[in-house]
């Protein structure tokens, strides 16, 4: 593993990040300086396509405008606090936000795919017992700009001839609990004027909030939905995923069926396998029964160890048996490959490690 960069601290910073400034306000600001409205578009293009991280680099803007901009705004509000590269080429960024909160995003290289895993909240309020992100509860939602900036930072790591191809919303937080900001960010990410990532290449992973799943379905976007199931019955699921006690599996499955009916996009069910808890043959049989008759994919995720938690990864034999039972029942099953194991790449782990240290690097300022 390499640690590449320690970066500037933002405390006391008052200049607002450009992506946080509402379009009308930016246009009024430009107009007050006798600048054409098209300048706003130029600046966005520099951030989204031109890889600029300073106003100085926006070379087709008049010099005095660039100077003026730099006194009032910042191109990006988040800064790279840490950049780790795993042996398998996975990059993990720890980003510091303007209020000194930190979030994670991950860039994965797989054949011709360049996939970014993004966070939607600082912390998480869902409380899944095995997940590092939820251990400290929810701190706050991310803004659309903060979600978009993760994609920009990850994209800026790629060689100029490469572009991001896929987004998985599987980082810290519950995406459907911050749906408006996420949708705003994804609209830019998937527009040709923005990052040009295909909407069909975006996967939103949720703990399963039925009303929000229906709301997302009704938008008739091409986004792919993944639902974190983790158990085949309510009794076990409520122990692993506490919010289940309020929602229940039936309502989640109905909402996911509705999503498929409306969008025509098959739903993926994620299932984190925890040794001796939900990894037994009887669980696989029950899961197959639960999903029978549905056009779905199952994504099995062997648990990634989280320090301080009592859960363990299942054995290889248990995994082989679990897969065989599901496939035997006619389900489409994939086992998620482990990426970035040596850099705490599972969601929320790096942030936790960093917060546990005496001081997060505050860098070169
Ligand atoms: N809140 C969303 C996104 C969370 S992260 C959701 O619940 O889906 C995406 C996936 O990673 C979820 O399925 C989550 O349960 C899983 N995950 C979280 N911590 C994990 C760990 N330590 N090992 C393996 N998978 C984990």
XYZ file of N, CA, C and O in Angstrom, residues 157-264:
432
model
N -7.825 11.387 -10.957
C -6.731 10.420 -10.752
C -6.427 9.630 -12.018
O -5.373 9.015 -12.139
N -7.382 9.628 -12.953
C -7.214 8.810 -14.167
C -6.313 9.510 -15.178
O -6.296 10.736 -15.247
N -5.606 8.731 -15.988
C -4.867 9.333 -17.101
C -5.852 10.093 -18.002
O -7.022 9.715 -18.077
N -5.383 11.148 -18.687
C -6.312 12.001 -19.450
C -7.124 11.245 -20.495
O -8.247 11.627 -20.805
N -6.586 10.152 -21.012
C -7.324 9.440 -22.059
C -8.410 8.534 -21.485
O -9.203 7.969 -22.224
N -8.450 8.409 -20.161
C -9.471 7.548 -19.558
C -10.577 8.368 -18.927
O -10.374 9.500 -18.510
N -11.779 7.749 -18.853
C -12.874 8.429 -18.158
C -13.576 7.448 -17.229
O -13.411 6.233 -17.356
N -14.355 8.005 -16.317
C -15.130 7.154 -15.418
C -16.218 6.481 -16.224
O -16.853 7.113 -17.068
N -16.448 5.192 -15.970
C -17.496 4.495 -16.723
C -18.682 4.108 -15.841
O -19.790 3.994 -16.337
N -18.444 3.866 -14.549
C -19.509 3.374 -13.676
C -19.494 4.096 -12.321
O -18.429 4.486 -11.847
N -20.686 4.216 -11.748
C -20.803 4.752 -10.385
C -21.544 3.732 -9.537
O -22.604 3.237 -9.948
N -21.015 3.411 -8.377
C -21.792 2.635 -7.414
C -21.980 3.499 -6.172
O -21.017 4.034 -5.625
N -23.237 3.672 -5.775
C -23.512 4.491 -4.599
C -23.559 3.527 -3.421
O -24.621 3.111 -2.971
N -22.352 3.121 -3.007
C -22.200 2.082 -1.986
C -21.181 2.490 -0.938
O -20.633 1.643 -0.229
N -20.918 3.780 -0.862
C -19.974 4.248 0.160
C -20.704 4.489 1.465
O -21.707 3.829 1.761
N -20.219 5.476 2.208
C -20.861 5.756 3.494
C -22.248 6.342 3.307
O -22.473 7.157 2.422
N -23.166 5.931 4.189
C -24.483 6.557 4.224
C -25.556 5.766 3.516
O -25.283 4.784 2.820
N -26.795 6.207 3.719
C -27.935 5.584 3.068
C -28.410 6.534 1.952
O -28.997 7.579 2.224
N -28.150 6.147 0.692
C -28.434 7.054 -0.432
C -29.894 7.511 -0.497
O -30.158 8.664 -0.813
N -30.822 6.621 -0.175
C -32.229 7.006 -0.313
C -32.689 7.910 0.830
O -33.765 8.504 0.755
N -31.856 8.048 1.860
C -32.169 9.009 2.922
C -31.656 10.403 2.545
O -31.855 11.369 3.280
N -30.979 10.487 1.421
C -30.489 11.789 0.923
C -30.727 11.839 -0.582
O -29.857 12.215 -1.371
N -31.922 11.432 -0.964
C -32.208 11.184 -2.379
C -32.145 12.447 -3.246
O -31.617 12.404 -4.357
N -32.656 13.560 -2.749
C -32.686 14.763 -3.593
C -31.274 15.201 -3.993
O -31.008 15.497 -5.156
N -30.378 15.234 -3.005
C -28.998 15.650 -3.300
C -28.336 14.644 -4.240
O -27.632 15.021 -5.189
N -28.600 13.366 -3.993
C -28.002 12.338 -4.853
C -28.483 12.498 -6.295
O -27.680 12.454 -7.238
N -29.787 12.695 -6.465
C -30.336 12.811 -7.820
C -29.761 14.024 -8.545
O -29.460 13.962 -9.738
N -29.592 15.108 -7.786
C -29.029 16.319 -8.392
C -27.599 16.051 -8.874
O -27.222 16.436 -9.988
N -26.825 15.361 -8.047
C -25.436 15.045 -8.427
C -25.408 14.083 -9.610
O -24.615 14.252 -10.552
N -26.280 13.077 -9.581
C -26.274 12.079 -10.664
C -26.730 12.697 -11.987
O -26.279 12.285 -13.061
N -27.615 13.681 -11.900
C -28.069 14.337 -13.132
C -26.874 14.970 -13.848
O -26.744 14.876 -15.072
N -25.983 15.576 -13.083
C -24.783 16.184 -13.685
C -23.819 15.087 -14.143
O -23.263 15.142 -15.240
N -23.654 14.071 -13.301
C -22.707 12.998 -13.629
C -23.095 12.285 -14.916
O -22.234 11.852 -15.687
N -24.393 12.171 -15.174
C -24.837 11.394 -16.335
C -25.144 12.273 -17.552
O -25.476 11.737 -18.601
N -25.027 13.592 -17.396
C -25.314 14.420 -18.579
C -24.061 14.527 -19.449
O -22.932 14.521 -18.949
N -24.253 14.614 -20.769
C -23.102 14.765 -21.661
C -22.319 16.048 -21.357
O -21.112 16.107 -21.531
N -23.011 17.042 -20.862
C -22.372 18.305 -20.460
C -21.586 18.168 -19.161
O -20.756 19.001 -18.830
N -21.916 17.098 -18.406
C -21.271 16.886 -17.105
C -20.145 15.886 -17.239
O -19.144 16.143 -17.905
N -20.318 14.694 -16.610
C -19.251 13.694 -16.678
C -19.533 12.619 -17.724
O -18.696 11.753 -17.969
N -20.739 12.651 -18.299
C -21.040 11.757 -19.421
C -21.056 10.272 -19.076
O -20.804 9.421 -19.929
N -21.363 9.946 -17.831
C -21.426 8.536 -17.432
C -22.832 8.011 -17.741
O -23.827 8.675 -17.424
N -22.946 6.844 -18.361
C -24.251 6.307 -18.731
C -25.125 6.051 -17.511
O -24.669 5.460 -16.536
N -26.388 6.496 -17.558
C -27.291 6.287 -16.415
C -27.434 4.804 -16.093
O -27.603 4.409 -14.945
N -27.338 3.953 -17.111
C -27.447 2.506 -16.882
C -26.239 1.969 -16.125
O -26.246 0.833 -15.676
N -25.195 2.767 -16.041
C -23.984 2.345 -15.333
C -23.915 2.895 -13.909
O -22.848 2.940 -13.305
N -25.060 3.360 -13.428
C -25.129 3.875 -12.053
C -25.916 2.883 -11.204
O -27.037 2.515 -11.573
N -25.338 2.424 -10.098
C -26.059 1.525 -9.187
C -26.250 2.208 -7.839
O -25.288 2.674 -7.232
N -27.503 2.269 -7.406
C -27.814 2.857 -6.103
C -28.135 1.716 -5.144
O -29.052 0.931 -5.381
N -27.364 1.628 -4.071
C -27.553 0.550 -3.098
C -28.274 1.087 -1.868
O -27.871 2.091 -1.290
N -29.348 0.420 -1.466
C -30.132 0.911 -0.325
C -30.387 -0.175 0.705
O -30.482 -1.356 0.366
N -30.542 0.275 1.944
C -30.914 -0.627 3.023
C -32.349 -1.116 2.809
O -32.767 -2.128 3.353
N -33.105 -0.359 1.971
C -34.476 -0.739 1.668
C -35.479 0.190 2.335
O -36.059 -0.157 3.366
N -35.676 1.369 1.745
C -36.680 2.319 2.240
C -37.808 2.321 1.205
O -37.681 2.959 0.151
N -38.912 1.589 1.484
C -39.914 1.334 0.448
C -40.460 2.598 -0.244
O -40.545 2.637 -1.472
N -40.803 3.618 0.528
C -41.396 4.808 -0.095
C -40.402 5.475 -1.050
O -40.767 5.951 -2.131
N -39.139 5.478 -0.652
C -38.102 6.114 -1.486
C -37.806 5.271 -2.729
O -37.490 5.805 -3.797
N -37.897 3.953 -2.595
C -37.690 3.077 -3.757
C -38.781 3.362 -4.797
O -38.516 3.474 -5.995
N -40.012 3.544 -4.315
C -41.126 3.847 -5.233
C -40.943 5.215 -5.878
O -41.197 5.398 -7.069
N -40.485 6.174 -5.062
C -40.246 7.524 -5.594
C -39.196 7.473 -6.712
O -39.363 8.067 -7.779
N -38.127 6.720 -6.458
C -37.059 6.574 -7.457
C -37.602 5.895 -8.721
O -37.314 6.322 -9.842
N -38.424 4.864 -8.529
C -39.005 4.156 -9.677
C -39.826 5.125 -10.538
O -39.708 5.126 -11.769
N -40.620 5.954 -9.873
C -41.516 6.850 -10.600
C -40.775 7.903 -11.430
O -41.344 8.506 -12.328
N -39.501 8.108 -11.113
C -38.713 9.063 -11.912
C -38.320 8.450 -13.254
O -37.863 9.136 -14.154
N -38.460 7.141 -13.345
C -38.172 6.405 -14.580
C -36.784 6.691 -15.143
O -36.595 6.848 -16.350
N -35.825 6.745 -14.234
C -34.430 6.849 -14.665
C -33.939 5.454 -14.999
O -34.573 4.456 -14.655
N -32.770 5.383 -15.588
C -32.198 4.087 -15.947
C -31.298 3.510 -14.853
O -30.637 2.507 -15.057
N -31.257 4.166 -13.704
C -30.360 3.708 -12.648
C -30.713 2.294 -12.190
O -31.866 1.910 -12.166
N -29.674 1.582 -11.817
C -29.820 0.220 -11.332
C -30.014 0.276 -9.811
O -29.348 1.049 -9.136
N -30.938 -0.547 -9.288
C -31.205 -0.562 -7.852
C -30.650 -1.839 -7.223
O -30.876 -2.940 -7.724
N -29.918 -1.660 -6.121
C -29.451 -2.813 -5.340
C -30.018 -2.671 -3.925
O -29.959 -1.592 -3.337
N -30.592 -3.743 -3.430
C -31.206 -3.712 -2.095
C -30.404 -4.619 -1.171
O -30.166 -5.788 -1.487
N -29.990 -4.068 -0.047
C -29.206 -4.843 0.924
C -30.142 -5.688 1.772
O -30.814 -5.182 2.656
N -30.178 -6.972 1.489
C -31.145 -7.857 2.151
C -30.549 -8.476 3.429
O -31.092 -8.334 4.503
N -29.467 -9.194 3.262
C -28.674 -9.752 4.378
C -29.348 -10.838 5.212
O -28.695 -11.427 6.090
N -30.632 -11.075 5.003
C -31.312 -12.142 5.762
C -32.586 -12.523 5.026
O -33.191 -11.673 4.371
N -33.009 -13.794 5.144
C -34.193 -14.231 4.403
C -35.496 -14.136 5.205
O -36.540 -14.514 4.694
N -35.436 -13.681 6.453
C -36.691 -13.543 7.223
C -36.588 -12.325 8.136
O -35.487 -11.835 8.429
N -37.741 -11.851 8.592
C -37.774 -10.616 9.377
C -37.069 -10.735 10.725
O -36.430 -9.786 11.181
N -37.189 -11.897 11.324
C -36.596 -12.047 12.660
C -35.078 -11.835 12.597
O -34.519 -11.027 13.340
N -34.437 -12.520 11.652
C -32.981 -12.398 11.525
C -32.589 -11.024 10.965
O -31.638 -10.394 11.426
N -33.370 -10.553 9.985
C -32.997 -9.275 9.364
C -33.078 -8.125 10.363
O -32.228 -7.239 10.374
N -34.061 -8.168 11.228
C -34.189 -7.071 12.203
C -33.030 -7.071 13.198
O -32.685 -6.030 13.757
N -32.419 -8.231 13.390
C -31.245 -8.277 14.276
C -30.010 -7.708 13.578
O -29.157 -7.083 14.203
N -29.909 -7.924 12.254
C -28.721 -7.478 11.522
C -28.900 -6.031 11.029
O -27.968 -5.241 11.025
N -30.120 -5.735 10.597
C -30.442 -4.414 10.022
C -31.590 -3.829 10.862
O -32.762 -4.084 10.582
N -31.259 -3.083 11.907
C -32.293 -2.648 12.857
C -33.488 -1.916 12.229
O -34.600 -2.061 12.711
N -33.272 -1.170 11.146
C -34.407 -0.436 10.547
C -35.475 -1.398 10.019
O -36.595 -0.990 9.761
N -35.097 -2.664 9.862
C -36.060 -3.620 9.339
C -37.263 -3.809 10.266
O -38.356 -4.148 9.821
N -37.041 -3.580 11.555
C -38.136 -3.761 12.512
C -39.300 -2.836 12.156
O -40.455 -3.155 12.399
N -38.987 -1.671 11.570
C -40.036 -0.717 11.184
C -40.633 -1.040 9.816
O -41.818 -0.855 9.591
N -39.767 -1.485 8.871
C -40.229 -1.658 7.492
C -40.734 -3.073 7.206
O -41.847 -3.238 6.715
N -39.924 -4.059 7.530
C -40.289 -5.442 7.227
C -39.947 -5.797 5.784
O -39.984 -4.953 4.881
N -39.590 -7.059 5.587
C -39.159 -7.537 4.269
C -40.240 -7.412 3.197
O -39.947 -7.060 2.049
N -41.480 -7.705 3.564
C -42.543 -7.747 2.557
C -42.675 -6.400 1.843
O -42.761 -6.344 0.607
N -42.643 -5.312 2.614
C -42.805 -3.981 2.014
C -41.625 -3.639 1.110
O -41.784 -2.977 0.071
N -40.441 -4.109 1.500
C -39.242 -3.832 0.693
C -39.313 -4.600 -0.631
O -39.062 -4.041 -1.703
N -39.676 -5.879 -0.545
C -39.769 -6.693 -1.765
C -40.852 -6.140 -2.703
O -40.656 -6.080 -3.919
N -41.969 -5.709 -2.124
C -43.035 -5.138 -2.965
C -42.560 -3.876 -3.672
O -42.845 -3.677 -4.847
N -41.839 -3.029 -2.927
C -41.343 -1.786 -3.528
C -40.319 -2.105 -4.632
O -40.310 -1.469 -5.692
N -39.468 -3.109 -4.382
C -38.467 -3.481 -5.381
C -39.144 -4.091 -6.617
O -38.725 -3.840 -7.758
N -40.206 -4.870 -6.401
C -40.968 -5.429 -7.534
C -41.579 -4.290 -8.353
O -41.608 -4.330 -9.584
N -42.057 -3.281 -7.635
C -42.640 -2.115 -8.302
C -41.563 -1.413 -9.144
O -41.797 -1.048 -10.294
N -40.369 -1.283 -8.572
C -39.254 -0.649 -9.291
C -38.993 -1.387 -10.615
O -38.843 -0.776 -11.671
N -38.988 -2.715 -10.549
C -38.742 -3.521 -11.751
C -39.883 -3.356 -12.754
O -39.652 -3.178 -13.960
N -41.099 -3.373 -12.242
C -42.255 -3.261 -13.129
C -42.256 -1.917 -13.869
O -42.550 -1.851 -15.062
N -41.898 -0.869 -13.162
C -41.966 0.481 -13.745
C -40.764 0.774 -14.645
O -40.901 1.365 -15.711
N -39.561 0.355 -14.213
C -38.356 0.740 -14.955
C -37.867 -0.349 -15.903
O -37.059 -0.083 -16.789
N -38.303 -1.585 -15.691
C -37.806 -2.693 -16.499
C -36.377 -3.080 -16.151
O -35.764 -3.908 -16.823
